[in-house]
Amino acid sequence: MVEKPKRPSNLNKIHDFIPEMIKENVDVIKIRAWLTIQNIKESWREALLVAIPIVGFIINYSLISVVNLYRFMDNWDLGTFTQAFWSGLRGEPFLISDQTFFFKGFPEVKYGSFLAIHFSPIMYAFIPLFSLNPGPEILLVIQAIWMGLGGIPIYLIGKKYLGREIGYAFMLSYLLNPITAVITLHSFHIESLLVPIFLLSFYFLLDGKLAPYFLTLEVGTFIIEYGPIIAAAFNVLYVVYHRKRLTKLVLLEISAITALLLTYIYVAEKLRVAFGLDPEGAILTISGQAWRVLGASSPLQVPFAILSNPSRAIMALTYDLNAKLDWFLRIIVPVMGLPLLFPEGWMTALPWLTISLFSNHPPYYYPFNFKYSFLYFFVYPSAIIGLKRLVKNVRKIKFNYKALVLLTIVVTTAYSYSSILQRSPELPTDHALIKHQLIRLIPKNTSIMLTSDVYPYFAESREVYVVPPPSLKTGYRLVGEEMLNNLEPEYIFVDLLSPFSRVREESRFVLDGFRERSFICDVTEDLRGMYCTLRKPIAQYGLYAYMDGIFIFKRGYSEEPVIFEPLVFSLGPLKYKEGEWTKVIPGDPTKLCVIGGNESTAWFGPFTFLPPGSYQAEVSVRVYYDPKVLPIDKRLFFVDVVYDLASKRVAMKKITAEQVNSGERALIRVNFTLNEPAFDLEVRGKYPWPGTCFQVEYVRIKRG
């Protein structure tokens, strides 16, 4: 340390003192500058360490989300939001056309405001971002960005209460947690913004910073109509957590804001109706069924239903109990149960825990669902405070809490891989590439009825209709019938060979709407009742294009399809009829022999769909027989074409030994014409002669 020089007594020697004083001040300035530089370096190093995993998360999940979009995975909600933002970009109130059954005037109404479905005024703030590159991809990237940024408040909370290393470990745990992945990858939902916003609320609440705390609550309130309920729960937590140093003025401010939040809940519900929601319509028959066991018809009624009927509340809570326990454990297991040590933090999760655990609708407690967004923000702040309390209470024994946090990361990572790898992205399949090719045949701004997986690609249009699959929710069958009865879009796009069962169900339901007879919706033994048919004829549609199970129909189209790839089926869709007199050869499952008796069928299938038109079925088969035991007409078997579960036959051809040489590959062609849409169409081998063996290679159906 530089020793401070004594002030000289002789003023004539002041010039000797000044250089020494300057030298001292220069040394102090150098030290301060060095410390400042070191602090800046340390801050940059810290920021870089935090930024690297977050940026990696954003890039990784942006790519995965976009690849899933191109693979035509679960895109229904993504299509809804893309259409809403396209409408907002045009200055409209976020119009959508896929959920018109919730609006007043259904089924005549063609579209309505998304703000009637979910009141989310914050969507206006994202219109400038959407305008940078309008389309579904930018929404997926935005969601990955804000979910990644949720790691920052977690790091700050951990750093403040347990040190930088612990904060960093919890941030990594959040980025690796399967719930984070599920929320980020499950299409696009504005609700996912609740996670980073309320994580910030937690940070400012614990720090006691009222101004930014209230600001984040305000943002969270405008995300969705349930936002103010969560914000009010945060205010209760604030009062409980800071009760020992809470001033009357702060308590008065919190009380006033809570009153405003509760008022906003009422106002938001009224505004939904003002934007077109029919409160007595499908919202009751569809959404209200989620709490049917409890006896409630909306989330806001759940607490009152629990209090008014405890016995039904117990029934609702224990309904599908194992699945609910699994859902609950997935929340706390990746953080080693530490949130249980901060029970006050559960106040912020209580609203959605109540709604989910007392529901009878699986998506509310299904582990791979975005609805975790409504409570996920409480997990890591509560885990950090819980760990802080654990450390404080076990100081007298040797306890390496850093090792516990490291174990948390290991558990989270292992849990993540076991839960998410099965949903890991793959490159688009050949079927997906064909679907992209067919999508390009349709104008973007046309009216179209389609399956949910291609919805985002036509979201720029105002009239894009997704007929919901009947099995997804109670009431969807009824609204689907009404849509098929009243809508006549320019194009219809369906996919019978999609790898996703919901898309196949949507396609089958739409195609069944071609039938010009009364609706039949009773469940029958053959499951035909799963699909309904029309009460009245709709506009005539012609086949515009077909490839790989994907059909495009165009209203009033009567020419040949612009693309028609022959349908080809091998064993699998085609099946041998094994019975008393027919046996598949052991060691050769491709060969079937008729050993005697009076068997009527050798093979059947493939149960496909064909629109009206002229076709030719080509059967490639090897037939093995003994010419000495044939009948007089040398008949071997028949090939017929039937549909509607074999109730209607459109062609039948006799095959004789003069047409087919034993053991040689034969191509049998049968021409047929369909005057109506044909479901469950089969090309069968019928009435085989005893002693005949068959080796079917394929059935190809092409335009005649």
JSON list of N, CA and C in Angstrom, two decimals, residues 52 91 154 192 423-424 539 665 671:
[
{"chain": "A", "resi": 52, "resn": "ILE", "atom": "N", "xyz": [-24.47, -20.05, -23.69]},
{"chain": "A", "resi": 52, "resn": "ILE", "atom": "CA", "xyz": [-24.15, -21.20, -24.57]},
{"chain": "A", "resi": 52, "resn": "ILE", "atom": "C", "xyz": [-25.21, -22.29, -24.52]},
{"chain": "A", "resi": 91, "resn": "GLY", "atom": "N", "xyz": [-54.78, -6.82, -40.12]},
{"chain": "A", "resi": 91, "resn": "GLY", "atom": "CA", "xyz": [-55.55, -5.86, -39.34]},
{"chain": "A", "resi": 91, "resn": "GLY", "atom": "C", "xyz": [-56.87, -6.39, -38.83]},
{"chain": "A", "resi": 154, "resn": "ILE", "atom": "N", "xyz": [-34.21, -18.80, -13.68]},
{"chain": "A", "resi": 154, "resn": "ILE", "atom": "CA", "xyz": [-33.86, -19.94, -12.83]},
{"chain": "A", "resi": 154, "resn": "ILE", "atom": "C", "xyz": [-32.40, -19.82, -12.37]},
{"chain": "A", "resi": 192, "resn": "SER", "atom": "N", "xyz": [-47.59, -21.35, -23.67]},
{"chain": "A", "resi": 192, "resn": "SER", "atom": "CA", "xyz": [-46.21, -21.65, -23.27]},
{"chain": "A", "resi": 192, "resn": "SER", "atom": "C", "xyz": [-45.47, -20.41, -22.80]},
{"chain": "A", "resi": 423, "resn": "ARG", "atom": "N", "xyz": [-39.81, -39.78, -29.10]},
{"chain": "A", "resi": 423, "resn": "ARG", "atom": "CA", "xyz": [-40.44, -38.74, -29.89]},
{"chain": "A", "resi": 423, "resn": "ARG", "atom": "C", "xyz": [-39.40, -37.91, -30.65]},
{"chain": "A", "resi": 424, "resn": "SER", "atom": "N", "xyz": [-38.18, -38.44, -30.75]},
{"chain": "A", "resi": 424, "resn": "SER", "atom": "CA", "xyz": [-37.11, -37.70, -31.39]},
{"chain": "A", "resi": 424, "resn": "SER", "atom": "C", "xyz": [-37.40, -37.52, -32.88]},
{"chain": "A", "resi": 539, "resn": "ALA", "atom": "N", "xyz": [-72.11, -30.60, -52.85]},
{"chain": "A", "resi": 539, "resn": "ALA", "atom": "CA", "xyz": [-71.60, -30.32, -54.20]},
{"chain": "A", "resi": 539, "resn": "ALA", "atom": "C", "xyz": [-70.81, -31.52, -54.71]},
{"chain": "A", "resi": 665, "resn": "ARG", "atom": "N", "xyz": [-45.79, -66.84, -63.24]},
{"chain": "A", "resi": 665, "resn": "ARG", "atom": "CA", "xyz": [-46.38, -65.57, -62.82]},
{"chain": "A", "resi": 665, "resn": "ARG", "atom": "C", "xyz": [-47.41, -65.12, -63.85]},
{"chain": "A", "resi": 671, "resn": "ASN", "atom": "N", "xyz": [-61.42, -54.89, -65.20]},
{"chain": "A", "resi": 671, "resn": "ASN", "atom": "CA", "xyz": [-61.90, -53.52, -65.33]},
{"chain": "A", "resi": 671, "resn": "ASN", "atom": "C", "xyz": [-63.20, -53.35, -64.55]}
]
